[in-house]
C-alpha cells in the first residue's frame, strides 16, 4: 500500500497543528515518527486514519484521494492502535470478533488472531478487565489484525508498559511487518525508534523536518533542530 500525504495541513483554533507536510509512505517497512510533545504526531496518525481530515492538501491511498474511498473500508485496511488499550467490556474473544461480525462475517477464527499476538487459547474467554496492560495492548492489536489491515498505525503503544511487555510488542510489530504489514509507529522512546525503525520522520511544531532512513537520522541528523532534539536540548522538551 502507498499512502501519500500531499502537502497536508491541519488548522484548528487559529493555529497550524500540521503545516504543509509532504510524505509518501511507500515501502513495506517500519516508519517511526518522533518529535517533542505537541509536534503533531498523533494528529498525523488521526489524519491518515481519517478520524480528522486535512484542512488543506489531500491524502492519497494507492493514488486515490481518500475522501473517495469508503471510510469503513479505509479503516479496515489502515488499522489504528492507541496509547491506551482500546477495548470494550466483555471477553477477549468478543473484542476480537467485533469488527468482522459487524461486517457480517461468520465463523471468525478469534484464536488465530490471538495466537498472532502471542497469547494462548486460555485468553479467549477472559474478561478484558482481568488483563495486564501489556496483554490488553496485545488484544488491541489482535482486534486490529482481525480486520486484515495492510497498514497499522500505532500511537505510543508501549508508553504505559513495562520493559518486558514493551519488548514483546516490539517483536510482534517486527514480525507483522515481515509478514507484509506496513507500520507507522509514533513513539517518544528514541531507543525504540532506533531499534525497530527502517525510516524515521521527525516532526517539529507541525512541520516535517526530516524523513530518512532511521540509522541515518540518528547517526547523522541534517537540520539543527534535529540535532538539538536528539541531544535533548529543545526547549519544548524541558518541562
Ligand atoms: N482537537 C484539537 N483541538 C485543538 N488543538 C488540538 C487538537 N488536537 C491537538 N491539538 C493541539 O495540536 C498540537 C499537536 O497535538 P498532537 O498531534 O497530539 O501532538 P503529539 O502527538 O506530537 O504530542 C498540540 O499543541 C495540541 O494541543
Ligand atoms: Mg501524541
PDB file of C-alpha atoms and ligand atoms in Angstrom:
ATOM      1  CA  UNK A   1       0.000   0.000   0.000  1.00  0.00           C
ATOM      2  CA  UNK A   2       1.071   3.527  -0.732  1.00  0.00           C
ATOM      3  CA  UNK A   3      -0.031   6.493   1.386  1.00  0.00           C
ATOM      4  CA  UNK A   4       0.781   9.905   0.050  1.00  0.00           C
ATOM      5  CA  UNK A   5       0.390  12.985   2.235  1.00  0.00           C
ATOM      6  CA  UNK A   6       0.183  15.671  -0.379  1.00  0.00           C
ATOM      7  CA  UNK A   7       1.068  18.931   1.332  1.00  0.00           C
ATOM      8  CA  UNK A   8      -1.405  18.439   4.125  1.00  0.00           C
ATOM      9  CA  UNK A   9      -2.140  20.969   6.809  1.00  0.00           C
ATOM     10  CA  UNK A  10      -4.425  20.810   9.788  1.00  0.00           C
ATOM     11  CA  UNK A  11      -5.555  24.177  11.037  1.00  0.00           C
ATOM     12  CA  UNK A  12      -7.542  24.476  14.214  1.00  0.00           C
ATOM     13  CA  UNK A  13      -8.343  27.115  16.822  1.00  0.00           C
ATOM     14  CA  UNK A  14      -6.384  29.727  14.929  1.00  0.00           C
ATOM     15  CA  UNK A  15      -3.177  27.747  14.508  1.00  0.00           C
ATOM     16  CA  UNK A  16      -1.499  25.170  12.354  1.00  0.00           C
ATOM     17  CA  UNK A  17      -1.199  21.853  14.142  1.00  0.00           C
ATOM     18  CA  UNK A  18       0.304  20.337  10.986  1.00  0.00           C
ATOM     19  CA  UNK A  19       1.714  22.508   8.264  1.00  0.00           C
ATOM     20  CA  UNK A  20       2.292  21.617   4.649  1.00  0.00           C
ATOM     21  CA  UNK A  21       3.508  18.083   5.231  1.00  0.00           C
ATOM     22  CA  UNK A  22       4.532  16.127   2.171  1.00  0.00           C
ATOM     23  CA  UNK A  23       5.476  12.486   2.532  1.00  0.00           C
ATOM     24  CA  UNK A  24       4.891   9.233   0.725  1.00  0.00           C
ATOM     25  CA  UNK A  25       4.829   6.018   2.724  1.00  0.00           C
ATOM     26  CA  UNK A  26       5.570   3.532   0.002  1.00  0.00           C
ATOM     27  CA  UNK A  27       7.936   0.856   1.170  1.00  0.00           C
ATOM     28  CA  UNK A  28       6.795  -2.011   3.295  1.00  0.00           C
ATOM     29  CA  UNK A  29       8.855  -1.017   6.276  1.00  0.00           C
ATOM     30  CA  UNK A  30       8.510   0.268   9.799  1.00  0.00           C
ATOM     31  CA  UNK A  31       8.239   4.042   9.872  1.00  0.00           C
ATOM     32  CA  UNK A  32       8.853   5.616  13.242  1.00  0.00           C
ATOM     33  CA  UNK A  33       7.526   9.113  13.887  1.00  0.00           C
ATOM     34  CA  UNK A  34       9.314  11.173  16.526  1.00  0.00           C
ATOM     35  CA  UNK A  35       9.234  14.729  17.820  1.00  0.00           C
ATOM     36  CA  UNK A  36       8.613  16.651  21.010  1.00  0.00           C
ATOM     37  CA  UNK A  37       5.208  16.578  22.586  1.00  0.00           C
ATOM     38  CA  UNK A  38       2.735  18.771  20.764  1.00  0.00           C
ATOM     39  CA  UNK A  39       4.618  18.392  17.459  1.00  0.00           C
ATOM     40  CA  UNK A  40       1.563  16.938  15.708  1.00  0.00           C
ATOM     41  CA  UNK A  41       2.443  13.230  15.709  1.00  0.00           C
ATOM     42  CA  UNK A  42      -0.934  11.952  16.910  1.00  0.00           C
ATOM     43  CA  UNK A  43      -2.659  14.411  14.608  1.00  0.00           C
ATOM     44  CA  UNK A  44      -0.774  12.906  11.674  1.00  0.00           C
ATOM     45  CA  UNK A  45      -1.985   9.399  12.530  1.00  0.00           C
ATOM     46  CA  UNK A  46      -5.569  10.604  13.025  1.00  0.00           C
ATOM     47  CA  UNK A  47      -5.435  12.265   9.623  1.00  0.00           C
ATOM     48  CA  UNK A  48      -4.192   9.078   7.954  1.00  0.00           C
ATOM     49  CA  UNK A  49      -6.976   7.083   9.633  1.00  0.00           C
ATOM     50  CA  UNK A  50      -9.416   9.828   8.594  1.00  0.00           C
ATOM     51  CA  UNK A  51     -10.582  10.416  12.164  1.00  0.00           C
ATOM     52  CA  UNK A  52      -9.985  14.000  11.071  1.00  0.00           C
ATOM     53  CA  UNK A  53      -9.433  15.409   7.591  1.00  0.00           C
ATOM     54  CA  UNK A  54      -6.766  17.789   6.331  1.00  0.00           C
ATOM     55  CA  UNK A  55      -7.896  21.404   6.133  1.00  0.00           C
ATOM     56  CA  UNK A  56      -5.507  21.895   3.206  1.00  0.00           C
ATOM     57  CA  UNK A  57      -3.902  19.383   0.883  1.00  0.00           C
ATOM     58  CA  UNK A  58      -5.077  15.823   0.415  1.00  0.00           C
ATOM     59  CA  UNK A  59      -4.237  12.230   1.247  1.00  0.00           C
ATOM     60  CA  UNK A  60      -3.975   9.624  -1.498  1.00  0.00           C
ATOM     61  CA  UNK A  61      -4.191   5.894  -0.887  1.00  0.00           C
ATOM     62  CA  UNK A  62      -2.762   3.938  -3.798  1.00  0.00           C
ATOM     63  CA  UNK A  63      -3.272   7.023  -5.921  1.00  0.00           C
ATOM     64  CA  UNK A  64      -6.906   7.626  -4.934  1.00  0.00           C
ATOM     65  CA  UNK A  65      -7.919  10.689  -2.920  1.00  0.00           C
ATOM     66  CA  UNK A  66      -9.115   9.135   0.302  1.00  0.00           C
ATOM     67  CA  UNK A  67     -12.341  11.106   0.519  1.00  0.00           C
ATOM     68  CA  UNK A  68     -13.412   8.950  -2.417  1.00  0.00           C
ATOM     69  CA  UNK A  69     -12.821   5.729  -0.500  1.00  0.00           C
ATOM     70  CA  UNK A  70     -15.426   4.261   1.830  1.00  0.00           C
ATOM     71  CA  UNK A  71     -14.248   5.247   5.300  1.00  0.00           C
ATOM     72  CA  UNK A  72     -15.088   1.870   6.845  1.00  0.00           C
ATOM     73  CA  UNK A  73     -13.019   0.121   4.202  1.00  0.00           C
ATOM     74  CA  UNK A  74     -10.211   2.609   4.719  1.00  0.00           C
ATOM     75  CA  UNK A  75     -10.119   1.921   8.466  1.00  0.00           C
ATOM     76  CA  UNK A  76     -10.104  -1.816   7.850  1.00  0.00           C
ATOM     77  CA  UNK A  77      -7.117  -1.519   5.560  1.00  0.00           C
ATOM     78  CA  UNK A  78      -5.400   1.026   7.821  1.00  0.00           C
ATOM     79  CA  UNK A  79      -5.846  -0.145  11.407  1.00  0.00           C
ATOM     80  CA  UNK A  80      -5.093   2.054  14.383  1.00  0.00           C
ATOM     81  CA  UNK A  81      -3.865   1.169  17.855  1.00  0.00           C
ATOM     82  CA  UNK A  82      -3.831   3.843  20.543  1.00  0.00           C
ATOM     83  CA  UNK A  83      -1.655   4.573  23.526  1.00  0.00           C
ATOM     84  CA  UNK A  84      -4.213   3.085  25.888  1.00  0.00           C
ATOM     85  CA  UNK A  85      -5.598  -0.341  25.015  1.00  0.00           C
ATOM     86  CA  UNK A  86      -8.904   0.274  23.267  1.00  0.00           C
ATOM     87  CA  UNK A  87     -11.266  -2.474  24.377  1.00  0.00           C
ATOM     88  CA  UNK A  88     -14.883  -2.630  25.396  1.00  0.00           C
ATOM     89  CA  UNK A  89     -16.495  -4.596  28.196  1.00  0.00           C
ATOM     90  CA  UNK A  90     -16.628  -8.328  27.581  1.00  0.00           C
ATOM     91  CA  UNK A  91     -14.312 -11.171  26.761  1.00  0.00           C
ATOM     92  CA  UNK A  92     -11.181 -11.167  24.664  1.00  0.00           C
ATOM     93  CA  UNK A  93     -12.996 -13.268  22.048  1.00  0.00           C
ATOM     94  CA  UNK A  94     -15.865 -10.788  21.802  1.00  0.00           C
ATOM     95  CA  UNK A  95     -13.435  -7.944  21.326  1.00  0.00           C
ATOM     96  CA  UNK A  96     -11.565  -9.698  18.534  1.00  0.00           C
ATOM     97  CA  UNK A  97     -14.762 -10.744  16.777  1.00  0.00           C
ATOM     98  CA  UNK A  98     -16.465  -7.381  16.858  1.00  0.00           C
ATOM     99  CA  UNK A  99     -15.055  -5.866  13.663  1.00  0.00           C
ATOM    100  CA  UNK A 100     -15.556  -8.891  11.418  1.00  0.00           C
ATOM    101  CA  UNK A 101     -19.004  -9.656  12.902  1.00  0.00           C
ATOM    102  CA  UNK A 102     -20.176  -6.092  12.212  1.00  0.00           C
ATOM    103  CA  UNK A 103     -19.355  -6.831   8.604  1.00  0.00           C
ATOM    104  CA  UNK A 104     -21.492  -9.957   8.732  1.00  0.00           C
ATOM    105  CA  UNK A 105     -18.616 -12.423   8.819  1.00  0.00           C
ATOM    106  CA  UNK A 106     -19.381 -15.781  10.370  1.00  0.00           C
ATOM    107  CA  UNK A 107     -17.013 -18.378  11.831  1.00  0.00           C
ATOM    108  CA  UNK A 108     -14.378 -15.848  12.800  1.00  0.00           C
ATOM    109  CA  UNK A 109     -11.192 -17.534  13.937  1.00  0.00           C
ATOM    110  CA  UNK A 110     -10.507 -15.419  17.035  1.00  0.00           C
ATOM    111  CA  UNK A 111      -7.869 -17.892  18.174  1.00  0.00           C
ATOM    112  CA  UNK A 112      -5.847 -17.267  15.020  1.00  0.00           C
ATOM    113  CA  UNK A 113      -5.554 -13.557  15.827  1.00  0.00           C
ATOM    114  CA  UNK A 114      -4.930 -14.244  19.494  1.00  0.00           C
ATOM    115  CA  UNK A 115      -2.042 -16.542  18.598  1.00  0.00           C
ATOM    116  CA  UNK A 116      -0.791 -13.960  16.127  1.00  0.00           C
ATOM    117  CA  UNK A 117      -0.112 -11.668  19.090  1.00  0.00           C
ATOM    118  CA  UNK A 118       1.422 -14.467  21.122  1.00  0.00           C
ATOM    119  CA  UNK A 119      -1.435 -15.181  23.525  1.00  0.00           C
ATOM    120  CA  UNK A 120      -2.711 -18.708  24.142  1.00  0.00           C
ATOM    121  CA  UNK A 121      -6.256 -20.014  23.833  1.00  0.00           C
ATOM    122  CA  UNK A 122      -6.652 -19.676  27.602  1.00  0.00           C
ATOM    123  CA  UNK A 123      -7.205 -15.985  26.993  1.00  0.00           C
ATOM    124  CA  UNK A 124     -10.208 -16.349  24.692  1.00  0.00           C
ATOM    125  CA  UNK A 125     -12.844 -16.270  27.383  1.00  0.00           C
ATOM    126  CA  UNK A 126     -11.061 -13.953  29.791  1.00  0.00           C
ATOM    127  CA  UNK A 127     -12.777 -10.764  30.798  1.00  0.00           C
ATOM    128  CA  UNK A 128     -10.762  -7.860  29.409  1.00  0.00           C
ATOM    129  CA  UNK A 129     -10.804  -6.253  32.867  1.00  0.00           C
ATOM    130  CA  UNK A 130      -8.547  -9.060  34.052  1.00  0.00           C
ATOM    131  CA  UNK A 131      -5.749  -8.426  31.572  1.00  0.00           C
ATOM    132  CA  UNK A 132      -2.453  -6.741  32.333  1.00  0.00           C
ATOM    133  CA  UNK A 133      -1.600  -3.589  30.399  1.00  0.00           C
ATOM    134  CA  UNK A 134       0.672  -5.489  28.042  1.00  0.00           C
ATOM    135  CA  UNK A 135      -1.902  -8.232  27.420  1.00  0.00           C
ATOM    136  CA  UNK A 136      -4.641  -5.668  26.809  1.00  0.00           C
ATOM    137  CA  UNK A 137      -2.436  -3.876  24.303  1.00  0.00           C
ATOM    138  CA  UNK A 138      -1.767  -7.169  22.515  1.00  0.00           C
ATOM    139  CA  UNK A 139      -5.522  -7.856  22.385  1.00  0.00           C
ATOM    140  CA  UNK A 140      -5.979  -4.352  20.922  1.00  0.00           C
ATOM    141  CA  UNK A 141      -3.518  -5.291  18.190  1.00  0.00           C
ATOM    142  CA  UNK A 142      -5.304  -8.641  17.657  1.00  0.00           C
ATOM    143  CA  UNK A 143      -8.536  -6.688  17.243  1.00  0.00           C
ATOM    144  CA  UNK A 144      -6.937  -4.535  14.569  1.00  0.00           C
ATOM    145  CA  UNK A 145      -5.493  -7.653  12.871  1.00  0.00           C
ATOM    146  CA  UNK A 146      -8.943  -9.246  12.690  1.00  0.00           C
ATOM    147  CA  UNK A 147      -9.727  -6.624  10.043  1.00  0.00           C
ATOM    148  CA  UNK A 148      -6.835  -7.883   7.860  1.00  0.00           C
ATOM    149  CA  UNK A 149      -5.143  -4.484   7.681  1.00  0.00           C
ATOM    150  CA  UNK A 150      -2.392  -3.664   5.216  1.00  0.00           C
ATOM    151  CA  UNK A 151      -1.126  -0.847   7.422  1.00  0.00           C
ATOM    152  CA  UNK A 152      -1.009  -0.476  11.197  1.00  0.00           C
ATOM    153  CA  UNK A 153      -0.854   2.948  12.822  1.00  0.00           C
ATOM    154  CA  UNK A 154       0.424   2.744  16.377  1.00  0.00           C
ATOM    155  CA  UNK A 155       0.346   5.779  18.655  1.00  0.00           C
ATOM    156  CA  UNK A 156       2.825   5.299  21.503  1.00  0.00           C
ATOM    157  CA  UNK A 157       1.552   1.749  22.049  1.00  0.00           C
ATOM    158  CA  UNK A 158       4.130   0.874  24.707  1.00  0.00           C
ATOM    159  CA  UNK A 159       4.318   4.129  26.628  1.00  0.00           C
ATOM    160  CA  UNK A 160       2.465   2.750  29.635  1.00  0.00           C
ATOM    161  CA  UNK A 161       4.029  -0.718  29.533  1.00  0.00           C
ATOM    162  CA  UNK A 162       6.890  -2.315  31.439  1.00  0.00           C
ATOM    163  CA  UNK A 163      10.102  -3.277  29.588  1.00  0.00           C
ATOM    164  CA  UNK A 164       9.109  -6.937  29.143  1.00  0.00           C
ATOM    165  CA  UNK A 165       5.725  -6.129  27.619  1.00  0.00           C
ATOM    166  CA  UNK A 166       7.401  -3.441  25.534  1.00  0.00           C
ATOM    167  CA  UNK A 167       9.858  -5.859  24.014  1.00  0.00           C
ATOM    168  CA  UNK A 168       7.078  -8.385  23.321  1.00  0.00           C
ATOM    169  CA  UNK A 169       5.134  -5.694  21.442  1.00  0.00           C
ATOM    170  CA  UNK A 170       8.263  -4.606  19.561  1.00  0.00           C
ATOM    171  CA  UNK A 171       8.945  -8.184  18.432  1.00  0.00           C
ATOM    172  CA  UNK A 172       5.316  -8.501  17.410  1.00  0.00           C
ATOM    173  CA  UNK A 173       5.486  -5.298  15.363  1.00  0.00           C
ATOM    174  CA  UNK A 174       8.625  -6.509  13.605  1.00  0.00           C
ATOM    175  CA  UNK A 175       7.076  -9.871  12.805  1.00  0.00           C
ATOM    176  CA  UNK A 176       3.846  -8.355  11.467  1.00  0.00           C
ATOM    177  CA  UNK A 177       5.961  -6.096   9.291  1.00  0.00           C
ATOM    178  CA  UNK A 178       7.970  -9.042   7.957  1.00  0.00           C
ATOM    179  CA  UNK A 179       4.665 -10.692   7.135  1.00  0.00           C
ATOM    180  CA  UNK A 180       3.779  -7.718   4.958  1.00  0.00           C
ATOM    181  CA  UNK A 181       2.036  -5.105   7.110  1.00  0.00           C
ATOM    182  CA  UNK A 182       3.371  -1.573   6.769  1.00  0.00           C
ATOM    183  CA  UNK A 183       3.801   0.014  10.208  1.00  0.00           C
ATOM    184  CA  UNK A 184       3.699   3.683  11.154  1.00  0.00           C
ATOM    185  CA  UNK A 185       4.692   3.961  14.809  1.00  0.00           C
ATOM    186  CA  UNK A 186       4.645   7.141  16.856  1.00  0.00           C
ATOM    187  CA  UNK A 187       6.981   6.912  19.794  1.00  0.00           C
ATOM    188  CA  UNK A 188       8.640   9.229  22.272  1.00  0.00           C
ATOM    189  CA  UNK A 189      11.122   6.487  23.047  1.00  0.00           C
ATOM    190  CA  UNK A 190      14.186   7.215  20.907  1.00  0.00           C
ATOM    191  CA  UNK A 191      15.754   3.842  21.650  1.00  0.00           C
ATOM    192  CA  UNK A 192      12.603   2.183  20.378  1.00  0.00           C
ATOM    193  CA  UNK A 193      12.528   4.361  17.267  1.00  0.00           C
ATOM    194  CA  UNK A 194      16.129   3.410  16.607  1.00  0.00           C
ATOM    195  CA  UNK A 195      15.662  -0.299  17.411  1.00  0.00           C
ATOM    196  CA  UNK A 196      12.730  -1.048  15.190  1.00  0.00           C
ATOM    197  CA  UNK A 197      12.525   1.734  12.606  1.00  0.00           C
ATOM    198  CA  UNK A 198      13.561   1.423   8.980  1.00  0.00           C
ATOM    199  CA  UNK A 199      12.637   5.037   8.291  1.00  0.00           C
ATOM    200  CA  UNK A 200      12.144   7.888  10.717  1.00  0.00           C
ATOM    201  CA  UNK A 201      10.076  11.032  10.367  1.00  0.00           C
ATOM    202  CA  UNK A 202      10.898  13.934  12.643  1.00  0.00           C
ATOM    203  CA  UNK A 203       8.078  16.396  13.285  1.00  0.00           C
ATOM    204  CA  UNK A 204       8.564  19.715  14.981  1.00  0.00           C
ATOM    205  CA  UNK A 205       5.884  22.359  15.510  1.00  0.00           C
ATOM    206  CA  UNK A 206       3.678  20.738  12.914  1.00  0.00           C
ATOM    207  CA  UNK A 207       6.347  20.591  10.254  1.00  0.00           C
ATOM    208  CA  UNK A 208       8.116  17.574   8.852  1.00  0.00           C
ATOM    209  CA  UNK A 209      11.754  18.478   9.368  1.00  0.00           C
ATOM    210  CA  UNK A 210      13.433  15.265   8.241  1.00  0.00           C
ATOM    211  CA  UNK A 211      12.354  11.905   6.921  1.00  0.00           C
ATOM    212  CA  UNK A 212      15.150   9.459   6.276  1.00  0.00           C
ATOM    213  CA  UNK A 213      16.474   6.025   6.933  1.00  0.00           C
ATOM    214  CA  UNK A 214      16.388   5.556  10.690  1.00  0.00           C
ATOM    215  CA  UNK A 215      20.096   4.930  11.148  1.00  0.00           C
ATOM    216  CA  UNK A 216      20.942   7.964   9.028  1.00  0.00           C
ATOM    217  CA  UNK A 217      18.662  10.186  11.051  1.00  0.00           C
ATOM    218  CA  UNK A 218      20.150   9.066  14.336  1.00  0.00           C
ATOM    219  CA  UNK A 219      23.760   8.888  13.171  1.00  0.00           C
ATOM    220  CA  UNK A 220      23.800  11.995  11.120  1.00  0.00           C
ATOM    221  CA  UNK A 221      20.843  14.350  11.547  1.00  0.00           C
ATOM    222  CA  UNK A 222      20.876  17.132   8.988  1.00  0.00           C
ATOM    223  CA  UNK A 223      18.953  20.022  10.446  1.00  0.00           C
ATOM    224  CA  UNK A 224      19.963  21.986  13.525  1.00  0.00           C
ATOM    225  CA  UNK A 225      16.624  21.380  15.186  1.00  0.00           C
ATOM    226  CA  UNK A 226      17.020  17.598  14.707  1.00  0.00           C
ATOM    227  CA  UNK A 227      20.430  17.730  16.351  1.00  0.00           C
ATOM    228  CA  UNK A 228      19.056  19.690  19.303  1.00  0.00           C
ATOM    229  CA  UNK A 229      16.155  17.269  19.585  1.00  0.00           C
ATOM    230  CA  UNK A 230      18.443  14.245  19.642  1.00  0.00           C
ATOM    231  CA  UNK A 231      20.652  15.910  22.210  1.00  0.00           C
ATOM    232  CA  UNK A 232      17.577  16.585  24.351  1.00  0.00           C
ATOM    233  CA  UNK A 233      18.177  20.301  24.120  1.00  0.00           C
ATOM    234  CA  UNK A 234      14.969  21.564  22.518  1.00  0.00           C
ATOM    235  CA  UNK A 235      13.295  23.928  24.917  1.00  0.00           C
ATOM    236  CA  UNK A 236       9.927  22.237  24.247  1.00  0.00           C
ATOM    237  CA  UNK A 237      11.352  19.095  25.780  1.00  0.00           C
ATOM    238  CA  UNK A 238      12.257  20.731  29.054  1.00  0.00           C
ATOM    239  CA  UNK A 239       9.099  20.832  31.126  1.00  0.00           C
TER     240      UNK A 239
HETATM  241  N1  LIG B   1      -8.700  18.616  18.622  1.00  0.00           N
HETATM  242  C1  LIG B   1      -7.806  19.569  18.911  1.00  0.00           C
HETATM  243  N2  LIG B   1      -8.193  20.838  19.116  1.00  0.00           N
HETATM  244  C2  LIG B   1      -7.297  21.803  19.400  1.00  0.00           C
HETATM  245  N3  LIG B   1      -5.987  21.585  19.499  1.00  0.00           N
HETATM  246  C3  LIG B   1      -5.540  20.347  19.305  1.00  0.00           C
HETATM  247  C4  LIG B   1      -6.421  19.269  18.986  1.00  0.00           C
HETATM  248  N4  LIG B   1      -5.687  18.148  18.846  1.00  0.00           N
HETATM  249  C5  LIG B   1      -4.418  18.502  19.059  1.00  0.00           C
HETATM  250  N5  LIG B   1      -4.327  19.804  19.340  1.00  0.00           N
HETATM  251  C6  LIG B   1      -3.082  20.551  19.592  1.00  0.00           C
HETATM  252  O1  LIG B   1      -2.238  20.296  18.497  1.00  0.00           O
HETATM  253  C7  LIG B   1      -0.907  20.114  18.889  1.00  0.00           C
HETATM  254  C8  LIG B   1      -0.388  18.786  18.413  1.00  0.00           C
HETATM  255  O2  LIG B   1      -1.059  17.752  19.076  1.00  0.00           O
HETATM  256  P1  LIG B   1      -0.687  16.218  18.906  1.00  0.00           P
HETATM  257  O3  LIG B   1      -0.871  15.819  17.488  1.00  0.00           O
HETATM  258  O4  LIG B   1      -1.483  15.476  19.923  1.00  0.00           O
HETATM  259  O5  LIG B   1       0.859  16.212  19.255  1.00  0.00           O
HETATM  260  P2  LIG B   1       1.819  14.996  19.659  1.00  0.00           P
HETATM  261  O6  LIG B   1       1.097  13.717  19.421  1.00  0.00           O
HETATM  262  O7  LIG B   1       3.024  15.177  18.795  1.00  0.00           O
HETATM  263  O8  LIG B   1       2.171  15.224  21.089  1.00  0.00           O
HETATM  264  C9  LIG B   1      -0.877  20.283  20.389  1.00  0.00           C
HETATM  265  O9  LIG B   1      -0.467  21.586  20.662  1.00  0.00           O
HETATM  266  C10 LIG B   1      -2.342  20.078  20.797  1.00  0.00           C
HETATM  267  O10 LIG B   1      -2.617  20.840  21.941  1.00  0.00           O
HETATM  268 MG1  LIG B   2       0.552  12.212  20.727  1.00  0.00          MG
END
